[in-house]
Amino acid sequence: MSPLLEFVFWLLMLALFGWYVSTEISAYKRWLGLVLTISITAYCVNSFMPPEKKIRLGLDLRGGTSFLIKLVREPGADPITKDLQERAVEVIRKRVDAMGVNEPDIVPQGDDRILVQLANVGAESAQETQDQLQRVARLEFAIVRPDSEQLLSQIQAGQAILPPGYVVKVEKSKDLKGETTGKSLIVPRRADMGGENVSRAFPFFDQQGWGVSLEFNSDGAKQFDAIASQNKGNQMAIILDGEVISAPVLEQDHYNGRAQITGHFTEKEARDLASALENPLRVPVEIVDVRTVSATLGADSIRSGVLASMSGLLFVAVFMILYYRLVGFVAIVALLINCAMVLGAMAMFHSVLTLPGIAGLILGLGIAVDANVLIYERLREEIDNGKSLRAAVNTSYSRAFSAIFDAHVTQLLTAGILYWLASGPVKGFALTLTIGLIASMFSSLLVTYTCFDWAFHWKAIKRITMLHLIRAKRFDFLGNARPFLLGSTAMVILSVAIFSWRGSSNFDADFKGGDMIAFSYQGDLTPDQVRKALAGSGFEDSVIQAEQVAGRKLISVRSDFGKANQIRARLAEALPGSAPKFEQIEHIGPVFGKELATKSAWALVLGMVGIFIYVSFRFETSFAFGSLLAVAHDLIITLGIFALSGRELSMIMVAAFLTIAGYSINDKIVVFDRIREALKSGQPGSIQMLMNNAINDTLSRTILTGGTVLLTVLALYFFGGPVLNDFAFSFVVGVIVGTYSSIFVASPIVLWWARLRGTSLRREVIEGEVMRQASRA
């Protein structure tokens, strides 16, 4: 479809949606809902079918290597500017094109970073590619002092000193046997000519072997000839990145804008040098993060992701049908449309699907089901109150809307912060989750209501039956809050103590910096055998673990930064019978690790502040304070249990904790919404009694919403592979702790805070509602 037709289509959909929202005529709403559902679903399905061609996969799913390059500001140099960053992007793009890599992704990040993602560049060629990318290719030409050899002999004998303005450099070259030799030369500290006037560089082959031919522009040709005419018969040192790579004798005084560099290069060395010289970087660069995944491991990750997604969908579908029976089928239809919308949106916006992105998709399914649970539990109450089925459906959607809307907004808030501060695959998680949340609002409210509307029109539904998890609602939660609050306080203190005791062991290479390699093998191999293979090499203190991805057995080795290549060589030499195949390699610089840690801390702080501000805006200060403390309680205990399990925090875990914070507030908003509803309506009774009633009324849905998300996360835990195992584990713990705090912790804190401030919670709610109505007027 052409861009013009797409624009017209979505403009029409927007107009129809506006009509749907504004109309009060049942027949219009029914037909508009049907047209919107069918049109958008069909468009999305068409957008991502066939998925293998329409959905772009990240390097962790298709295999390849990503490099995060940092432009380094030299002392006294000008600051790194956007223009300098864009020029560096173009230089790197040309170098990558010269390597013959298909469809590279090269994008600027931040103010001084460039992310380079190269598909099908495996562990074998990653180091060579890294060397080529970070080569500055600063070319200089300097005339060697004519008496260099004699003066060096005198200096070594102590009979002379190095003249001011000169330095000693070593000309390194390879002889015909391939052995490296060196010869010292005295050259001016300040070169006679730079390489900025090189217009073209290309490899050549002659009787002496491979070399690189240079062509200068007109200014460069004049400058080079002027130097040659004044220094005919002398050596000219050709200096690349501070090293002398050749020092030929100037045999002519005119070279017509051409020069040659020789030195017994291999063909690849000559081609790489020519590419670097033709595309020099204006500033030094540093590779701060390298991640390599083999194509086979990527394919295994895809299978794991698909299995986890299908399992999560199946678990939820079975539960919804068993528990909610007929209306459970309506929720399943909405879930399938939700999946289609997420994949369609990713295809339309050319988004990249990563392994954490699959986790976001699965988690989005659980959150989408939560919205249906809220509606159905409210529907049960309305039916129990004696309303007709049609009236009960209408009331359940209208009254559940505010809780669903607030819950989705808080999740979108944390996902937005994560997308803003994260990078790479974690950004993919935030994007997929964001798209899933938006699709959830559409599918859970418009799609399911349209299904009910048509079912009533055709008289297909006459009664609705559901299972009922909790029937008795007599527990005095606030009157018995003390032991729970004391227990929670003890758990928080214990969690902080455990986390502090483990110290730096809580963090993996994402935050500390370091290397990680994972390899498959033939036959049987254990971590102890790998540890013995590394004995005596200086790498014995590396962390060695056995892992499994989609049935493939791997062993991972985590070490200090810069050691991965040496460990690879050692293992290949010491374990020839096991034929280790290196499936995944990561290099994370310590400085970059600290930056990630700082960003992660900011993400969590901003997430908590955002939740507090939004809840204060939508509810009242007492509710915002209660939610903030309860969410902090959930995160600290989850972190403590995570630390107790011996796991390590990575960047994907920051995504997990931010999402846990957003999800945890969802359950609390449902309870707070019911408390506020009771206080606004002027129901008789004490505030404590009304809060108890609200908690009891929402108890079933609080447990059910946590349970449905647990089903999807457990699928991720068992089938998602080791990369997502820690994520799923933390989320399982976070959901359980969050559900507990929504019932036993959050509301008592709200009541305690209101009493501490000496204010009436009922008056605070009523005054807040009056102010909101006045602002809308």
PDB file of C-alpha atoms in Angstrom, residues 203 357 474 484 542 730:
ATOM      1  CA  PRO A 203      45.084  -1.700  -3.067  1.00  0.00           C
ATOM      2  CA  GLY A 357      11.086  -7.765  22.826  1.00  0.00           C
ATOM      3  CA  ARG A 474     -15.429 -10.754  55.901  1.00  0.00           C
ATOM      4  CA  PHE A 484       1.619  -7.947  58.104  1.00  0.00           C
ATOM      5  CA  SER A 542      36.525 -16.729  35.834  1.00  0.00           C
ATOM      6  CA  SER A 730      12.239 -11.591  39.147  1.00  0.00           C
TER       7      SER A 730
END
